[in-house]
PDB file of C-alpha atoms in Angstrom:
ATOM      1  CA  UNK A   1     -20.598  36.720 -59.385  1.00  0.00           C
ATOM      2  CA  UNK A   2     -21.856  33.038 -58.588  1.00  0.00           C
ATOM      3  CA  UNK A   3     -24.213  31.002 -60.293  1.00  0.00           C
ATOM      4  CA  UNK A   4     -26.606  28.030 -58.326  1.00  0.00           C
ATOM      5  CA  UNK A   5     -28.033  25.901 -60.723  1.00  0.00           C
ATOM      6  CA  UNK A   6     -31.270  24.213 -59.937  1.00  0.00           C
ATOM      7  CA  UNK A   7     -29.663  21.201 -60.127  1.00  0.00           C
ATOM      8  CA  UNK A   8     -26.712  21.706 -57.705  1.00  0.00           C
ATOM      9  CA  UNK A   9     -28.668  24.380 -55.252  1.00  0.00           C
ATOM     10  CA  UNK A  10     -29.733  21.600 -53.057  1.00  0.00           C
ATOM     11  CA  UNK A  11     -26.186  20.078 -52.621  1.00  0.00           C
ATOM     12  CA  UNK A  12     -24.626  23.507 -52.211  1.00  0.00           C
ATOM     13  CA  UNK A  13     -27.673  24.703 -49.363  1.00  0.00           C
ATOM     14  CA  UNK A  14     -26.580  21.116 -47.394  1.00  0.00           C
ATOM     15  CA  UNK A  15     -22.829  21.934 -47.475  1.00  0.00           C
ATOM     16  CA  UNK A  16     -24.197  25.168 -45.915  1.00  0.00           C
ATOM     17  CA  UNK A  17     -23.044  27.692 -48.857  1.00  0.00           C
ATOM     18  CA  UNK A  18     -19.753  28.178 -46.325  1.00  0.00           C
ATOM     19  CA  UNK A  19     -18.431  31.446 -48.691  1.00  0.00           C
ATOM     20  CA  UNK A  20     -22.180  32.799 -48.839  1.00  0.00           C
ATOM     21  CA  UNK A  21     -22.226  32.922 -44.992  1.00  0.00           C
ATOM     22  CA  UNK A  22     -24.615  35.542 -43.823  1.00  0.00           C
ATOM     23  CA  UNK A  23     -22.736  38.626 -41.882  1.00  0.00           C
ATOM     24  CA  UNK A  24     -25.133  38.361 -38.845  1.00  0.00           C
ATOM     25  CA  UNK A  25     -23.913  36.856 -35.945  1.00  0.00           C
ATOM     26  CA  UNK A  26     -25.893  33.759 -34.038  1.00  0.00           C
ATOM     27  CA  UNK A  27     -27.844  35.983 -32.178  1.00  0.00           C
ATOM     28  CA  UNK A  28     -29.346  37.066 -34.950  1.00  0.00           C
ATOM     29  CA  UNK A  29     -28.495  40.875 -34.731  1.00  0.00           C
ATOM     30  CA  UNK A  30     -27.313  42.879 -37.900  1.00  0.00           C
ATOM     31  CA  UNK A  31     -24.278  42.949 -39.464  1.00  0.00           C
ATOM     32  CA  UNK A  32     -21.834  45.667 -39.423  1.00  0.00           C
ATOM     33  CA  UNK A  33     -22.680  48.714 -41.718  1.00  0.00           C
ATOM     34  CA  UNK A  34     -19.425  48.275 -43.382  1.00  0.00           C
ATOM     35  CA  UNK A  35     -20.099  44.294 -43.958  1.00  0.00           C
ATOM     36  CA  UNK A  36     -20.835  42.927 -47.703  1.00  0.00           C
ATOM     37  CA  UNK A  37     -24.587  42.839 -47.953  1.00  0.00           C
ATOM     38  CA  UNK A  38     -25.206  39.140 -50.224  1.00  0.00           C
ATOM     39  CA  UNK A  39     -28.283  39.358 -52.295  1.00  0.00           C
ATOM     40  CA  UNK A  40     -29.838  36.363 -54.198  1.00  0.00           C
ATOM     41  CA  UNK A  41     -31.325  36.968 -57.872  1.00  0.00           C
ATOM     42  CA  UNK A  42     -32.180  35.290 -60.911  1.00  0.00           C
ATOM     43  CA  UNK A  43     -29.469  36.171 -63.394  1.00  0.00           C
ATOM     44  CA  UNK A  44     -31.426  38.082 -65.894  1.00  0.00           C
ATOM     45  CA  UNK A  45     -32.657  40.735 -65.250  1.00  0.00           C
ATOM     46  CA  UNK A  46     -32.226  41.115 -61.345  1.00  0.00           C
ATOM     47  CA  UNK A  47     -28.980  39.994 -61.639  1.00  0.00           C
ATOM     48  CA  UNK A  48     -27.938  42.365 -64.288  1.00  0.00           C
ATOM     49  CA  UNK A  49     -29.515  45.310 -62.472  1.00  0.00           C
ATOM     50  CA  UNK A  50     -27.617  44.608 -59.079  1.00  0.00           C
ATOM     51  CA  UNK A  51     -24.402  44.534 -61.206  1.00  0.00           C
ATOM     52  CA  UNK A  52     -24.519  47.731 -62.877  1.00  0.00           C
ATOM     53  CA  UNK A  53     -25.838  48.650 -59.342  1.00  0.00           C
ATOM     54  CA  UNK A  54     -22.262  46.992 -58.010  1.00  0.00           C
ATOM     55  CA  UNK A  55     -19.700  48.483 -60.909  1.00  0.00           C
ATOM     56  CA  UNK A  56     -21.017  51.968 -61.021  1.00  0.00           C
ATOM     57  CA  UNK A  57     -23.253  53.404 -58.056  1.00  0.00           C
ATOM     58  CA  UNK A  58     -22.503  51.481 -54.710  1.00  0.00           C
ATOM     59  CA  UNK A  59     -18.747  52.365 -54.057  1.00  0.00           C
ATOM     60  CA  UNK A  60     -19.462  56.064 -54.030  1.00  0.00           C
ATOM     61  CA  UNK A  61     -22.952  54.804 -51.471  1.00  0.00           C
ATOM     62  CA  UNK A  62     -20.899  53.344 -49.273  1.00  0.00           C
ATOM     63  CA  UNK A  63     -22.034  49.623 -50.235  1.00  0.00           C
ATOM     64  CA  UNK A  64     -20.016  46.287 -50.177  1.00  0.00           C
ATOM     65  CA  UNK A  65     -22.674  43.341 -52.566  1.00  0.00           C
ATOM     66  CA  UNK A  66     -21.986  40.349 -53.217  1.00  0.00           C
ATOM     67  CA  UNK A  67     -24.560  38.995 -55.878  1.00  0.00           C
ATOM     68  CA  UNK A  68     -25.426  34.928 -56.202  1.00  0.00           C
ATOM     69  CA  UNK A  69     -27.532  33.868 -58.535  1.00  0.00           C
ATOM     70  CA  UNK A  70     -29.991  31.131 -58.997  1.00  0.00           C
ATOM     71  CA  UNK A  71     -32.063  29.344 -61.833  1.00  0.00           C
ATOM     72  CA  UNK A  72     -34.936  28.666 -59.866  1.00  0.00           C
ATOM     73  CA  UNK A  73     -37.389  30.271 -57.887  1.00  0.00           C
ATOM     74  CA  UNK A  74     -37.262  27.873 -54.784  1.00  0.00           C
ATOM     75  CA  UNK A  75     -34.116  28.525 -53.444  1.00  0.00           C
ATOM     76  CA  UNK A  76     -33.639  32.016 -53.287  1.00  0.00           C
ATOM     77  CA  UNK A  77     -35.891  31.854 -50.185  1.00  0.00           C
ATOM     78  CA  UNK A  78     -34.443  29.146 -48.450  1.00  0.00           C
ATOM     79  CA  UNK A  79     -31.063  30.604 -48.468  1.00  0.00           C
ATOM     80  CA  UNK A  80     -32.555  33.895 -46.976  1.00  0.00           C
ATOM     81  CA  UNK A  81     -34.261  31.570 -44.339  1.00  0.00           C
ATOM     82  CA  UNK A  82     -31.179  29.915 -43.587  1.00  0.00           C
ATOM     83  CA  UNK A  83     -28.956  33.056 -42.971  1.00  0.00           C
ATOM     84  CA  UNK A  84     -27.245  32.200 -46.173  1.00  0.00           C
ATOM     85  CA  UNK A  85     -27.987  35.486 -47.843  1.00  0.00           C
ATOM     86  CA  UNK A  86     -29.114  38.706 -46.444  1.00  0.00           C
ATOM     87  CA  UNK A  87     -31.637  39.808 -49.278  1.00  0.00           C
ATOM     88  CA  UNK A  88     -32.889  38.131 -52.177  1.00  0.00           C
ATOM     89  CA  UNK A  89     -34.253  40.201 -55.189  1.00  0.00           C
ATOM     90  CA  UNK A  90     -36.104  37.796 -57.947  1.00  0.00           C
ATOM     91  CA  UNK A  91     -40.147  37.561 -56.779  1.00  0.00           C
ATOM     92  CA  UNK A  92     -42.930  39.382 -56.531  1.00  0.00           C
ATOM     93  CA  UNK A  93     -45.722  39.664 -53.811  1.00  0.00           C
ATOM     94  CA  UNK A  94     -48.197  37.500 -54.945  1.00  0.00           C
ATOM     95  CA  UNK A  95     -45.462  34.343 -54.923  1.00  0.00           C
ATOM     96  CA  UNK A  96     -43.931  35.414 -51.047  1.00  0.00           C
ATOM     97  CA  UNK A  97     -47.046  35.542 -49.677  1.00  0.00           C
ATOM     98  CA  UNK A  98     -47.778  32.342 -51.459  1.00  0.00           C
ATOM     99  CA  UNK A  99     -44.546  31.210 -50.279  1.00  0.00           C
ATOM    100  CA  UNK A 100     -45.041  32.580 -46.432  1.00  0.00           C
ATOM    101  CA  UNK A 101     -48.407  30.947 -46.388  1.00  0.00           C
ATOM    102  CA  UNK A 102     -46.789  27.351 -47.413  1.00  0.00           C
ATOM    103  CA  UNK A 103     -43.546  27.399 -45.834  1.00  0.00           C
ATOM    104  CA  UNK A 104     -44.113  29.789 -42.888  1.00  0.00           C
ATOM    105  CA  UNK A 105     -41.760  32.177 -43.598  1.00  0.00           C
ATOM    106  CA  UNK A 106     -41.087  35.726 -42.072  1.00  0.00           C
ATOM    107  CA  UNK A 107     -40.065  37.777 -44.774  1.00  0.00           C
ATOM    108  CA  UNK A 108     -40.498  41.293 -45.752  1.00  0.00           C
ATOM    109  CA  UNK A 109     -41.039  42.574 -49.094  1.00  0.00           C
ATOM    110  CA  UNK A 110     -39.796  46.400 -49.609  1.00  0.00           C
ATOM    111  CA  UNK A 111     -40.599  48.407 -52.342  1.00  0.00           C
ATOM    112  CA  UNK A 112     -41.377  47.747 -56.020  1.00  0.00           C
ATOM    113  CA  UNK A 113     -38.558  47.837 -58.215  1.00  0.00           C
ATOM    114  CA  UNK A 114     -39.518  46.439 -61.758  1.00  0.00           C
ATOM    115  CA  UNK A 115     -42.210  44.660 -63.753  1.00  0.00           C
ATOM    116  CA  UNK A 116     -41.321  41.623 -66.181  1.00  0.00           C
ATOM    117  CA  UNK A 117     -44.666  41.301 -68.286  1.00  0.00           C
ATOM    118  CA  UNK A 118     -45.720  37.616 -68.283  1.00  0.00           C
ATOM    119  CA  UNK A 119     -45.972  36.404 -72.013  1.00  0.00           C
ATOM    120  CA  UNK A 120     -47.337  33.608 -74.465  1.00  0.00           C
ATOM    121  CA  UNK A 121     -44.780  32.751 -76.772  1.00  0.00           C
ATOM    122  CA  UNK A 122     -44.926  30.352 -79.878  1.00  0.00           C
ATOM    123  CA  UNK A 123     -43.073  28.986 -82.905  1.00  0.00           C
ATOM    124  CA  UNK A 124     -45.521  27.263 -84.149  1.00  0.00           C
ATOM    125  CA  UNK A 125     -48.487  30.099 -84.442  1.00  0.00           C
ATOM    126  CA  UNK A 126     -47.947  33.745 -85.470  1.00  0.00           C
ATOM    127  CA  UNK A 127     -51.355  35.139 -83.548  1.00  0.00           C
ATOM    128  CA  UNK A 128     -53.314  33.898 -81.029  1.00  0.00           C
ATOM    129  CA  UNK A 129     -56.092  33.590 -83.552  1.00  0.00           C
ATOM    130  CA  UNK A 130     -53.555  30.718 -85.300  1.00  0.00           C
ATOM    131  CA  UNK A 131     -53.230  28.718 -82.450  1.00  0.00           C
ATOM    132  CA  UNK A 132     -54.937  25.645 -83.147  1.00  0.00           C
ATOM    133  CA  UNK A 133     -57.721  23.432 -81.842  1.00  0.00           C
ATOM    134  CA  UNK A 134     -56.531  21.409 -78.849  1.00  0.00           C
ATOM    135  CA  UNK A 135     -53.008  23.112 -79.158  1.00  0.00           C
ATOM    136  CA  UNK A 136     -50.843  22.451 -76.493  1.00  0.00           C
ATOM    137  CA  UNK A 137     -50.367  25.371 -74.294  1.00  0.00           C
ATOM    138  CA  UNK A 138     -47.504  25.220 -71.024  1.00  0.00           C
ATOM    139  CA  UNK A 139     -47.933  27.506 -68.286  1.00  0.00           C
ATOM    140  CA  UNK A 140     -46.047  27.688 -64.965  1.00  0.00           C
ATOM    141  CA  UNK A 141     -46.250  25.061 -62.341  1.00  0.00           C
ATOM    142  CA  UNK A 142     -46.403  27.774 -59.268  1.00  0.00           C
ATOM    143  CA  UNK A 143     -49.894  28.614 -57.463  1.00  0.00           C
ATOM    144  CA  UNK A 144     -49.047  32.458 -58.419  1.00  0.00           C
ATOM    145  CA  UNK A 145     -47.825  32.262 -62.073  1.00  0.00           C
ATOM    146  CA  UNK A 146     -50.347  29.363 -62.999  1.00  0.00           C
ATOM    147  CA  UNK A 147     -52.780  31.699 -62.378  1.00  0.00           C
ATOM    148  CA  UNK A 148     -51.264  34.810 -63.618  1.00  0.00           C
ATOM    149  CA  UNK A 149     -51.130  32.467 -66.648  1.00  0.00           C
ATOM    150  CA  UNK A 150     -54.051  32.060 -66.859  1.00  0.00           C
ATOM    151  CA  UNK A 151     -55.668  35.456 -66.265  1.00  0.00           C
ATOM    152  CA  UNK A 152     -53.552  36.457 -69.137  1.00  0.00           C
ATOM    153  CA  UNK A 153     -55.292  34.281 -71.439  1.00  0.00           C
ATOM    154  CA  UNK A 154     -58.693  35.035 -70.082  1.00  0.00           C
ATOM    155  CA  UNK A 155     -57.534  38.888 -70.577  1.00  0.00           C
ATOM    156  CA  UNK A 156     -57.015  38.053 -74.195  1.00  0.00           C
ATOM    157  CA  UNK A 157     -60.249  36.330 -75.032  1.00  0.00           C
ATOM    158  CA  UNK A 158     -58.770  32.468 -75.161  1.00  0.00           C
ATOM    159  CA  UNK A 159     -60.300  30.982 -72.156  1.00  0.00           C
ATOM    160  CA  UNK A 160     -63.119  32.347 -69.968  1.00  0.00           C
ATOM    161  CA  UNK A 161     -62.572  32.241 -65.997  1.00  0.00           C
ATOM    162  CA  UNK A 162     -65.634  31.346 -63.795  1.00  0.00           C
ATOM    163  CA  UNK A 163     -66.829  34.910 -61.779  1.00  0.00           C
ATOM    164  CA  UNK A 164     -64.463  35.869 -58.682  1.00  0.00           C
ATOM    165  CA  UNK A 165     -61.765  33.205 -60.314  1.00  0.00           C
ATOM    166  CA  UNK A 166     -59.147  36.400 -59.185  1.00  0.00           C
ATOM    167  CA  UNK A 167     -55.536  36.010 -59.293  1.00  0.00           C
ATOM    168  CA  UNK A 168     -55.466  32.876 -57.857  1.00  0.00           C
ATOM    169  CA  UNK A 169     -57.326  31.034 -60.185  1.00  0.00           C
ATOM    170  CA  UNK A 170     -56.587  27.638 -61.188  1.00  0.00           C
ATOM    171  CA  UNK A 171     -57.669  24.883 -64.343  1.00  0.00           C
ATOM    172  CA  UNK A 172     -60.844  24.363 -62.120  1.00  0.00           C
ATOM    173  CA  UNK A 173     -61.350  27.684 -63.054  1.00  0.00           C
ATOM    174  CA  UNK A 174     -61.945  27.564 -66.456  1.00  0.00           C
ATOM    175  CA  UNK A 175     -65.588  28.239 -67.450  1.00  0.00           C
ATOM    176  CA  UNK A 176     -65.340  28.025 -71.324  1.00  0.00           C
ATOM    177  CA  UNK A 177     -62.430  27.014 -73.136  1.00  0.00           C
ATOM    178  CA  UNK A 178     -63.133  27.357 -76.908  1.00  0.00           C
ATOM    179  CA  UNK A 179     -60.575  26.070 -78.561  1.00  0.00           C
ATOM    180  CA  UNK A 180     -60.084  23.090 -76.203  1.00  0.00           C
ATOM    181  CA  UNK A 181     -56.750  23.944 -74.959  1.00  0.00           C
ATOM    182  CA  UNK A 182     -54.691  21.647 -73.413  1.00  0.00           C
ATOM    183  CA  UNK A 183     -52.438  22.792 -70.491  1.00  0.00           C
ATOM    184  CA  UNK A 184     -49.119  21.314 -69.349  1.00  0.00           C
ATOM    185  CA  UNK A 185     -48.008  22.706 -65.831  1.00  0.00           C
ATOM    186  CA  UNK A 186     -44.332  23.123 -66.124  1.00  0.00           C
ATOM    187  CA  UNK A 187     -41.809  24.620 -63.668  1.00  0.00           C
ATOM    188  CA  UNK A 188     -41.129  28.249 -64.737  1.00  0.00           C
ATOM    189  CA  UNK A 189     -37.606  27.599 -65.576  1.00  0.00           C
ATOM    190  CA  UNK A 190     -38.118  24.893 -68.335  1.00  0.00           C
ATOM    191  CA  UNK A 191     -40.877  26.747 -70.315  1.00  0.00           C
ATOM    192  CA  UNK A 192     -38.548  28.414 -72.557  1.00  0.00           C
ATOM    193  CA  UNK A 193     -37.179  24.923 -73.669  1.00  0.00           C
ATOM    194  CA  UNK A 194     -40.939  23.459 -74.084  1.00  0.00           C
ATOM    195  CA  UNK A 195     -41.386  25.932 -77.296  1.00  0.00           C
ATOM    196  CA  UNK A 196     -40.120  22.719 -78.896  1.00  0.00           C
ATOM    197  CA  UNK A 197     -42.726  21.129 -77.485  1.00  0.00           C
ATOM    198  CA  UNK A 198     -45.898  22.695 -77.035  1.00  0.00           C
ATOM    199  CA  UNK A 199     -48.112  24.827 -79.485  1.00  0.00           C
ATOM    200  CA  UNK A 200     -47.423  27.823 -77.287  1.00  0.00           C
ATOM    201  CA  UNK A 201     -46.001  28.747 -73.780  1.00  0.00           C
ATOM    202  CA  UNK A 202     -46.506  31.154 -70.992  1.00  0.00           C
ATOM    203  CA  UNK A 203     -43.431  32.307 -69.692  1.00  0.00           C
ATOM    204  CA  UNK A 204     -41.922  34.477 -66.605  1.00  0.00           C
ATOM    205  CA  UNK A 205     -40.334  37.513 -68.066  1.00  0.00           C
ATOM    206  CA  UNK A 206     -37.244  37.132 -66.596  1.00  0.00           C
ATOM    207  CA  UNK A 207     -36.853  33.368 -68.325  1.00  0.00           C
ATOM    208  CA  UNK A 208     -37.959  34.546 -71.386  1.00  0.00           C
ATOM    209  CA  UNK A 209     -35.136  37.351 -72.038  1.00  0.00           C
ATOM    210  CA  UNK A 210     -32.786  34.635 -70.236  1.00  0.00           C
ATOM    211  CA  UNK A 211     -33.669  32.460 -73.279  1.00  0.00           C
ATOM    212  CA  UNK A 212     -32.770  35.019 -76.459  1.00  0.00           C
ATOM    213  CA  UNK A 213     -36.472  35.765 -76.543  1.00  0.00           C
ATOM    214  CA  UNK A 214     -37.970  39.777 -76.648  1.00  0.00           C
ATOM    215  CA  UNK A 215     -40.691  40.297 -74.396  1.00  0.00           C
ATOM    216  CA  UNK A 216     -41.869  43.480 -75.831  1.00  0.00           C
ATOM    217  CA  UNK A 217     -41.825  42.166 -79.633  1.00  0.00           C
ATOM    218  CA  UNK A 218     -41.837  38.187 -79.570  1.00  0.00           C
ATOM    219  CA  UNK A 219     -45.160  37.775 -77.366  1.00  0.00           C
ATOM    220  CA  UNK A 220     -48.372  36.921 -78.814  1.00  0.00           C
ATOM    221  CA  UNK A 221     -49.660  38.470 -75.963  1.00  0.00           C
ATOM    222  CA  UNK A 222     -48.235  40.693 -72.581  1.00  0.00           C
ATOM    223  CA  UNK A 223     -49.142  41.512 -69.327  1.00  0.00           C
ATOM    224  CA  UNK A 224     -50.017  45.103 -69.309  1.00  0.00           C
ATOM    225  CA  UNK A 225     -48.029  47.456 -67.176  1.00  0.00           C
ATOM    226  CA  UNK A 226     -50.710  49.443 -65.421  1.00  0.00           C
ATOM    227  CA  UNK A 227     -52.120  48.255 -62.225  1.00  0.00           C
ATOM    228  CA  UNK A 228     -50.159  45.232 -62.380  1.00  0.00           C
ATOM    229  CA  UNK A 229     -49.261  43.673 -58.727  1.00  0.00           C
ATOM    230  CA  UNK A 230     -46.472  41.870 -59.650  1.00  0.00           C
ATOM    231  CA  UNK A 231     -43.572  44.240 -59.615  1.00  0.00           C
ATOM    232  CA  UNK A 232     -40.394  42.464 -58.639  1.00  0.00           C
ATOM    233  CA  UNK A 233     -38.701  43.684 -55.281  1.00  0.00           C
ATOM    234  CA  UNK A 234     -36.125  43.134 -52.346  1.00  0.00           C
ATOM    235  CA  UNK A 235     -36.842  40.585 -49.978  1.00  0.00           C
ATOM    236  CA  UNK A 236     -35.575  40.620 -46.111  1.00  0.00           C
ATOM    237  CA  UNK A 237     -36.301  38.800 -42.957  1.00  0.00           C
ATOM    238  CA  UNK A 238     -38.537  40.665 -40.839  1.00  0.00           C
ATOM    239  CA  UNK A 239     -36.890  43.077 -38.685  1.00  0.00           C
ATOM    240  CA  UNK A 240     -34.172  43.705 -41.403  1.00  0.00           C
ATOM    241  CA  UNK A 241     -35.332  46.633 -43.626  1.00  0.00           C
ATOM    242  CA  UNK A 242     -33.703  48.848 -41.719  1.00  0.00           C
ATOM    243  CA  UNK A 243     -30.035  47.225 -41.631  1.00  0.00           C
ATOM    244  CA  UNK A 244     -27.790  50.676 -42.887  1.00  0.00           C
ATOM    245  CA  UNK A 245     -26.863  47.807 -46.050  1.00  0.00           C
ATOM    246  CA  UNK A 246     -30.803  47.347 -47.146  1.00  0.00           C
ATOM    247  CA  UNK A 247     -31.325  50.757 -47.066  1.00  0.00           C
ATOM    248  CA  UNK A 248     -28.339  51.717 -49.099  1.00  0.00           C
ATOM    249  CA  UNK A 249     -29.126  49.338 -51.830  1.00  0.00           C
ATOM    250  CA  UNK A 250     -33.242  50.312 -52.134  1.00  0.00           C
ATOM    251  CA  UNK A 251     -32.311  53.900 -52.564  1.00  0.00           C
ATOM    252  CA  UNK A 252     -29.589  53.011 -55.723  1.00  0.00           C
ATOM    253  CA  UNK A 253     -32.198  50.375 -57.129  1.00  0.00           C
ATOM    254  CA  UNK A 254     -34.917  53.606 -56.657  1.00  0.00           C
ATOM    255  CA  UNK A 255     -32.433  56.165 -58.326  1.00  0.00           C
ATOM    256  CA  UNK A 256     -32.457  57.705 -61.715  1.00  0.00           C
ATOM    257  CA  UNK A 257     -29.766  56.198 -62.696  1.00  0.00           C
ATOM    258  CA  UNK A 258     -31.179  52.567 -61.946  1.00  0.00           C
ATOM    259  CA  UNK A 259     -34.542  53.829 -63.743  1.00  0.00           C
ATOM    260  CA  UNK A 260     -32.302  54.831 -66.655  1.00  0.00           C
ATOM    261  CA  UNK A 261     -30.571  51.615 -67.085  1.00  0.00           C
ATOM    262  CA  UNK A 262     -33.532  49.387 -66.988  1.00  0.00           C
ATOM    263  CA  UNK A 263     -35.612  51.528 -69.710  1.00  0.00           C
ATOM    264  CA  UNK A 264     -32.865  51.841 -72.459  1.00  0.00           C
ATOM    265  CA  UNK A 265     -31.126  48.246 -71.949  1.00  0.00           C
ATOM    266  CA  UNK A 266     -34.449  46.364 -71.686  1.00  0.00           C
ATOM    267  CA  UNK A 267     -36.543  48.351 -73.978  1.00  0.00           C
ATOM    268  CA  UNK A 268     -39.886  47.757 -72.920  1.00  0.00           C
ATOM    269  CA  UNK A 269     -39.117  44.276 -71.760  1.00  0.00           C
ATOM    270  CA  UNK A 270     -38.601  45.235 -68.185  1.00  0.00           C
ATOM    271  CA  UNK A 271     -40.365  48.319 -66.590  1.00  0.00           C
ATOM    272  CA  UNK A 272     -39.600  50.557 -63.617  1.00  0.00           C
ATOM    273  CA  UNK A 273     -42.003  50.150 -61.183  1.00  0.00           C
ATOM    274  CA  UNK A 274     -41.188  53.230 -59.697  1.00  0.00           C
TER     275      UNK A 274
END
């Protein structure tokens, strides 16, 4: 398995990722059913699902992966755009179409997989009625997570949105703010670091279990489960969800098995959408 830092994806995408070539030809037309099928994630838990996916279910399915990771939430797209993967697996929704709209990208999102509750996390207060008066408070950077952020603390009685704020709301949003939070927009990757630094921090599910922290126990508060649009899924380029390879690999990560996996090695941290 390969890992793409943030740091180094940039470099790698402009020497053209030569042993992640896609296996479509330059017509554009799929690859061969028998072809390795290379699917971007974030490491944890994406990653970790497509390789128990990989050592145990898709030899007997008939399926060749090849898994690269990356530690951001950027790339992963523009390698699928580029014909440098064939799939990605590591967003939900709300961020491609955010994504689409900005970029103008022709992806397709297939079918939910699993949820990573969004969390606030401290180690400075114990409850959300300890955090203090103008405390610090980081919350992701991204249009979609800022405001899933932020909806999160509305939820929980911390800040009050203005009417029809949605899912998309923003800081302009804010209609009362009690405690006279202050909020630092971060990308999603460095929040678990600013713990250090802040009062409290909002963080992606997937960065938080990355970082030693337990979604389920260590959050002072959680994105519920039900009704919640931002399962994570498979991403392809339109026209695609029908290569023999994507199909293969969305019936293993909708199997029992796969369902299994994620509820006894995450523990409520990660939840089958499905």
């Amino acid at each position: 398995m390969r890992r793409i830092t943030a740091a180094l994806a940039a470099t790698a995408l402009v020497l053209g990722l030569a042993a992640c070539g896609s296996d479509t030809d330059e017509s554009g037309a799929s690859a061969s059913p028998d072809a390795t099928l290379k699917v971007g994630v974030s490491p944890v838990p994406h990653g970790e699902i497509l390789t128990y996916i990989k050592d145990n279910l898709a030899e007997q399915a008939g399926l060749k992966l090849e898994i690269v990771e990356f530690t951001d939430y950027v790339q992963p797209n523009r390698a699928l755009e580029e014909k440098q993967l064939d799939a990605n697996y590591f967003q939900t929704v709300p961020y491609l179409e955010t994504e689409k709209q900005a970029k103008g990208y022709k992806f397709t999102a297939l079918s939910p997989v699993h949820i990573e509750p969004l969390g606030l996390y401290s180690k400075k207060a114990t409850s959300l009625e300890a955090l203090p008066e103008k405390a610090v408070v980081a919350i992701p950077n991204d249009p979609t997570n800022s405001g899933r952020a932020l909806n999160l603390l509305a939820q929980h009685g911390i800040i009050t949105l203005k009417e029809g704020a949605g899912t998309s709301a923003t800081q302009r949003d804010i209609a009362d703010n009690p405690k006279q939070l202050q909020f630092r927009e971060l990308e999603a990757a460095q929040l678990p670091r600013s713990l250090d630094d802040t009062d409290a921090s909002v963080i992606n599910g997937n960065y938080a279990i990355e970082s030693g922290l337990k979604p389920a126990t260590d959050a002072l508060a959680l994105e519920k489960a039900e009704n919640n649009p931002n399962a994570n899924l498979v991403v392809v380029r339109d026209g695609e969800q029908n290569d023999p390879r994507v199909v293969k690999l969305e019936e293993l990560l909708h199997s029992a098995e796969v369902k299994k996996f994620i509820e006894e090695k995450y523990q409520g941290s990660v939840l089958p959408a499905f």
